[in-house]
PDB file of C-alpha atoms in Angstrom:
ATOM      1  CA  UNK A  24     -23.096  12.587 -43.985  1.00  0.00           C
ATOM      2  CA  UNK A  25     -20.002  10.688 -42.450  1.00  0.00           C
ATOM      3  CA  UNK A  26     -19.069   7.314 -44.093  1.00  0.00           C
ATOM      4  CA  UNK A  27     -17.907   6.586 -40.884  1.00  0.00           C
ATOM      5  CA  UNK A  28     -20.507   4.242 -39.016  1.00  0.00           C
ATOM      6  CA  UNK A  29     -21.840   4.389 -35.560  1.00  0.00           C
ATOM      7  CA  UNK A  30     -19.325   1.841 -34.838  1.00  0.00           C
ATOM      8  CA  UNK A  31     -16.433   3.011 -35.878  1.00  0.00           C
ATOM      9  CA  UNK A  32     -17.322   6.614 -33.880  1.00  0.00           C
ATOM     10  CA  UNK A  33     -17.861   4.616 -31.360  1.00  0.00           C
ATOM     11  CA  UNK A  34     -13.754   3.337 -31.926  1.00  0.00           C
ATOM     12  CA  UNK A  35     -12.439   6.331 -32.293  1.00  0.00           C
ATOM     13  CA  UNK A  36     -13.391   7.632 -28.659  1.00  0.00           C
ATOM     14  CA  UNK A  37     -10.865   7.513 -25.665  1.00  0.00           C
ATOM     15  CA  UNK A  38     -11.758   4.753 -23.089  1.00  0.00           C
ATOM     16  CA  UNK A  39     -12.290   7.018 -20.131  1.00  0.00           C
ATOM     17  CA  UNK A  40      -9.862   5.786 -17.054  1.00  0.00           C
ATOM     18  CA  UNK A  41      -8.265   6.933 -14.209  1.00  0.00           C
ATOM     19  CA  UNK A  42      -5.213   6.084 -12.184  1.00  0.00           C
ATOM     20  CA  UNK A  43      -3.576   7.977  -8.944  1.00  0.00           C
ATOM     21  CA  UNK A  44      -0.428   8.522  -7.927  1.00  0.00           C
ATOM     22  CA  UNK A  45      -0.198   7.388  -3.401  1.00  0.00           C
ATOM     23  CA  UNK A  46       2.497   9.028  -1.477  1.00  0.00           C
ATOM     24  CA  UNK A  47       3.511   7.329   1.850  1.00  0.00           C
ATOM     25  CA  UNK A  48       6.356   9.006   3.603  1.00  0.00           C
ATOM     26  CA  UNK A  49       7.559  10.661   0.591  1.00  0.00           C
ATOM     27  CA  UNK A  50       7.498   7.398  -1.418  1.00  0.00           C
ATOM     28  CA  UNK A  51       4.966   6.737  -4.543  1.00  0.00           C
ATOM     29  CA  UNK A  52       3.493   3.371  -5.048  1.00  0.00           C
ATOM     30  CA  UNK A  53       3.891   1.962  -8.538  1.00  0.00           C
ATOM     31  CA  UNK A  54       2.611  -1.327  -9.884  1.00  0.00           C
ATOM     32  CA  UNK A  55       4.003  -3.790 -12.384  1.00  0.00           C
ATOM     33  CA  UNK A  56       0.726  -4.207 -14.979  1.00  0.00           C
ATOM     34  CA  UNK A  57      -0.172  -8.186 -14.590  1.00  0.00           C
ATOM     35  CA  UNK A  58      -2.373  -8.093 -17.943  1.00  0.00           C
ATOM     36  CA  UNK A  59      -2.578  -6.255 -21.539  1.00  0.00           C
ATOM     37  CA  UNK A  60      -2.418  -3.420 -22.375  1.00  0.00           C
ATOM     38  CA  UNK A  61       1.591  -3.061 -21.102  1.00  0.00           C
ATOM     39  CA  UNK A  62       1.568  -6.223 -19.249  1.00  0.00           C
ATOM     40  CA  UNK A  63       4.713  -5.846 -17.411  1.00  0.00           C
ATOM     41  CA  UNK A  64       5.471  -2.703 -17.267  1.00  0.00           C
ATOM     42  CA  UNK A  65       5.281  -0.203 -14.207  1.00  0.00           C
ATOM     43  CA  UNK A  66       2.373   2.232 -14.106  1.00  0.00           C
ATOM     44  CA  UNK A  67       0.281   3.693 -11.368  1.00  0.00           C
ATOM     45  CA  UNK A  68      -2.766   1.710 -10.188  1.00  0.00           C
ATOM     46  CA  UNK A  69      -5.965   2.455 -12.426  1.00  0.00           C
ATOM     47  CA  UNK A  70      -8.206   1.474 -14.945  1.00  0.00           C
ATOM     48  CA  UNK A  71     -11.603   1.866 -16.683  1.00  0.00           C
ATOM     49  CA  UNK A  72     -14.284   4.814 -14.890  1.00  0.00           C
ATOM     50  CA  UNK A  73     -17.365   2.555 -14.699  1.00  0.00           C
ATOM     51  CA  UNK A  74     -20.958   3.649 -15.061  1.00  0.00           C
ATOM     52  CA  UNK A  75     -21.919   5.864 -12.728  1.00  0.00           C
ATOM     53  CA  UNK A  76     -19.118   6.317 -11.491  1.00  0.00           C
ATOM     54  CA  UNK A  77     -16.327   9.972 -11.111  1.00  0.00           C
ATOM     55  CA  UNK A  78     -12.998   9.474 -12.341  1.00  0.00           C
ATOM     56  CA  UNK A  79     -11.828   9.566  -8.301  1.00  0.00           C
ATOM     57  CA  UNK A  80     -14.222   7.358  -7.225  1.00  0.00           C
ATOM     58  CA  UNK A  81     -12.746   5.074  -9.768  1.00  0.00           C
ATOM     59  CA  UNK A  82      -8.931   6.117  -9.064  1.00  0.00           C
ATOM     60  CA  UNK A  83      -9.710   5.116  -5.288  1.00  0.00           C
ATOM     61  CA  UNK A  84     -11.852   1.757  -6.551  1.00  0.00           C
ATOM     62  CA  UNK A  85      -9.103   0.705  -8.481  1.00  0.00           C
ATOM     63  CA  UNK A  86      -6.512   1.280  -5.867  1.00  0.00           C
ATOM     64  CA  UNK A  87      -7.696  -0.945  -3.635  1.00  0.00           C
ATOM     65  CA  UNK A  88      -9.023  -3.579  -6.249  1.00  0.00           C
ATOM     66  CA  UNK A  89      -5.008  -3.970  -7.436  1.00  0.00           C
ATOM     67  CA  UNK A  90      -2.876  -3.090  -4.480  1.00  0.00           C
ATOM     68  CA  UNK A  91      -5.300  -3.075  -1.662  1.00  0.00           C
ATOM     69  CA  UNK A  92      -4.234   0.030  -0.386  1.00  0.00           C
ATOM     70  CA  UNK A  93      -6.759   3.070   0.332  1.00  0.00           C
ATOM     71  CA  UNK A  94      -6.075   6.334   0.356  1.00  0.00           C
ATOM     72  CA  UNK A  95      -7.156  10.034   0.212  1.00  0.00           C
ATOM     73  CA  UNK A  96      -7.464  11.983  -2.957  1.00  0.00           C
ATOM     74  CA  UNK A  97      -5.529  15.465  -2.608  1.00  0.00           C
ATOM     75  CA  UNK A  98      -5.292  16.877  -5.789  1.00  0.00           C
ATOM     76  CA  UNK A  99      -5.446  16.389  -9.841  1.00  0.00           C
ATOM     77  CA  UNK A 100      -2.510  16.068 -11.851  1.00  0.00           C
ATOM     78  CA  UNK A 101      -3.525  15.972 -15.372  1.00  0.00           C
ATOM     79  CA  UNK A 102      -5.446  14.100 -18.262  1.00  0.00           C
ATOM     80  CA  UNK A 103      -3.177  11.579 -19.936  1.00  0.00           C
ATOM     81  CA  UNK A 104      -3.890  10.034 -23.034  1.00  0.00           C
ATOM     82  CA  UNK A 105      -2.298   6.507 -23.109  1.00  0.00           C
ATOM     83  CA  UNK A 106      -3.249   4.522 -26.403  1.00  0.00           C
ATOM     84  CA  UNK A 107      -6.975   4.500 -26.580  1.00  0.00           C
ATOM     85  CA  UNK A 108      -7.736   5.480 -23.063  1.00  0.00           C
ATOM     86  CA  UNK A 109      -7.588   8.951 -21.663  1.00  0.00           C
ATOM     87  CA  UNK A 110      -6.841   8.771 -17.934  1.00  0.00           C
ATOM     88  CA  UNK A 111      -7.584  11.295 -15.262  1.00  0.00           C
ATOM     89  CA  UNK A 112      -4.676  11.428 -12.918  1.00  0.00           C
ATOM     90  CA  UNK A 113      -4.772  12.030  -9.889  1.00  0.00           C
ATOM     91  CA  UNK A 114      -2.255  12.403  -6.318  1.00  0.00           C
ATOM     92  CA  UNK A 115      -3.031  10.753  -3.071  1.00  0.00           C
ATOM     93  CA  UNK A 116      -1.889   9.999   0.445  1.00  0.00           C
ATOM     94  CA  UNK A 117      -1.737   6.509   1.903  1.00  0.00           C
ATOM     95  CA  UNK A 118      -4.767   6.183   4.395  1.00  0.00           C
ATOM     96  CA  UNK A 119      -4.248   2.460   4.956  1.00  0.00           C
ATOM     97  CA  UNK A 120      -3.730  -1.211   3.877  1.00  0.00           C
ATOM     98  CA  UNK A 121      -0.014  -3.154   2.767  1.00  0.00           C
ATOM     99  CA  UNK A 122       0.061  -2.837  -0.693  1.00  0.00           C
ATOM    100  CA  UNK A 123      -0.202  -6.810  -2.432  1.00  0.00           C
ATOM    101  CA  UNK A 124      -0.177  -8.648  -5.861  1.00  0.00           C
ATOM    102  CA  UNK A 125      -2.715  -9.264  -7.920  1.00  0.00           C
ATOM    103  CA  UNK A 126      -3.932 -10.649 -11.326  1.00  0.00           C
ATOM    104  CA  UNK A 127      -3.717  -6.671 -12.602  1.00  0.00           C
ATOM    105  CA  UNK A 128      -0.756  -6.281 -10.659  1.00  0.00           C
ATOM    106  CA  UNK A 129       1.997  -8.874 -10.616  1.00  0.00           C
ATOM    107  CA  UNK A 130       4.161  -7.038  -8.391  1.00  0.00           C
ATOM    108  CA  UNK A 131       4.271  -3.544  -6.575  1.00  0.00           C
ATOM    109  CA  UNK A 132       7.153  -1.035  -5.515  1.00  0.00           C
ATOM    110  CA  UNK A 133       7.253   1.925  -3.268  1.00  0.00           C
ATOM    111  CA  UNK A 134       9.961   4.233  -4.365  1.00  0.00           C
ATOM    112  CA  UNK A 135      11.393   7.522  -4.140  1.00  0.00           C
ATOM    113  CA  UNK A 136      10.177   9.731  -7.153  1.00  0.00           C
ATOM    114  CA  UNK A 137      13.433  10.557  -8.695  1.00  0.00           C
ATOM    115  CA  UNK A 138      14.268   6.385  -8.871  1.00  0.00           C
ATOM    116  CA  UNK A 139      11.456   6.183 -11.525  1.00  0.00           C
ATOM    117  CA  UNK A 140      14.151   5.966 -14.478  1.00  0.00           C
ATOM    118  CA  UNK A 141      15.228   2.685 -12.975  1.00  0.00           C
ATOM    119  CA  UNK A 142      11.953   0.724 -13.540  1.00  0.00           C
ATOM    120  CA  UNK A 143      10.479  -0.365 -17.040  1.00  0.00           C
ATOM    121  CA  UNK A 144       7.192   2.157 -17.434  1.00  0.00           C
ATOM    122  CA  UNK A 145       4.393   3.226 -19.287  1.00  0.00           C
ATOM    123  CA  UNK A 146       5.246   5.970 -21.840  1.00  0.00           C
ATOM    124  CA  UNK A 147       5.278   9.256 -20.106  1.00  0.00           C
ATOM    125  CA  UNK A 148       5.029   7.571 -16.528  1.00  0.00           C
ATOM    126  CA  UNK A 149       8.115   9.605 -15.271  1.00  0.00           C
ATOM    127  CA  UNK A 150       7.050  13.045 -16.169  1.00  0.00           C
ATOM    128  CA  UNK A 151       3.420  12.273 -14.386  1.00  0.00           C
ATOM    129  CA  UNK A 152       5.475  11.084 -11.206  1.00  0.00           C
ATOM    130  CA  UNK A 153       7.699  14.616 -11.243  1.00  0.00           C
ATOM    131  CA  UNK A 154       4.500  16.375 -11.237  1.00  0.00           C
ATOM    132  CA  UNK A 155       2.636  14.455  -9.185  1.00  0.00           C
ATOM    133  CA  UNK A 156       5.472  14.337  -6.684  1.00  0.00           C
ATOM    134  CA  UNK A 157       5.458  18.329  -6.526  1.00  0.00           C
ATOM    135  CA  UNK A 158       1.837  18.499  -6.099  1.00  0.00           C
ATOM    136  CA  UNK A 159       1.823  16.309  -2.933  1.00  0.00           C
ATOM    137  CA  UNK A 160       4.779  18.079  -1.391  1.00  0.00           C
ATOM    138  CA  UNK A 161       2.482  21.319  -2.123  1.00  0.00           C
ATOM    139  CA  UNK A 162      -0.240  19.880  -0.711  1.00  0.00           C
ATOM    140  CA  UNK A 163       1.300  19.546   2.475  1.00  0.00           C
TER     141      UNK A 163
END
């Protein structure tokens, strides 16, 4: 028998999450994080899967709660595992809706992939923009 307790299993498993990388005229969306963890920092627009809910319809509920934008799913990137949550990545296209603040998002950039080295990040948020970037070009 463990001496680890229920609890402390409980710990020890990744926070499932998603995020998604938009596209808009060859341009990704990234968001400045508003609150903890990385509060300040760039990332794509995500968070938590809830109950009952796939890790796109999350990516696409998420979207719109901290950007407003909406936009179509068209293909996965990769799992990333980001301190204790392991995030389901995914690419879109812009549908519709300007892309706004919020309390998760304090600010908001559209920018050409390669310009992601300019902007304070997430660990590991350029490499997930490279692919994601090739994937949407693919896609089209």
């Amino acid at each position: 028998m463990s001496a680890r307790s229920d609890d402390q299993r409980a710990q020890a498993r990744p926070i499932p999450a998603a995020s998604i990388a938009v596209f808009r005229e060859g341009r990704v969306l990234i968001a400045r994080r508003g609150r903890a963890p990385n509060a300040g920092l760039y990332s794509l627009p995500g968070g938590a899967i809830e109950a009952g809910e796939t890790a796109r319809e999350a990516a696409l509920r998420e979207l719109g709660e901290e950007v407003g934008v909406e936009a179509e799913i068209v293909a996965f990137i990769e799992p990333v595992a980001l301190g204790p949550y392991l995030i389901a990545a995914f690419v879109g296209r812009w549908r519709r809706g300007e892309a706004r603040v919020s309390p998760e998002a304090s600010d908001f950039a559209w920018i050409d992939p390669a310009a992601i080295a300019d902007y304070p990040t997430t660990p590991g948020l350029a490499a997930i923009v490279a692919k994601a970037a090739a994937l949407e070009r693919g896609s089209t």
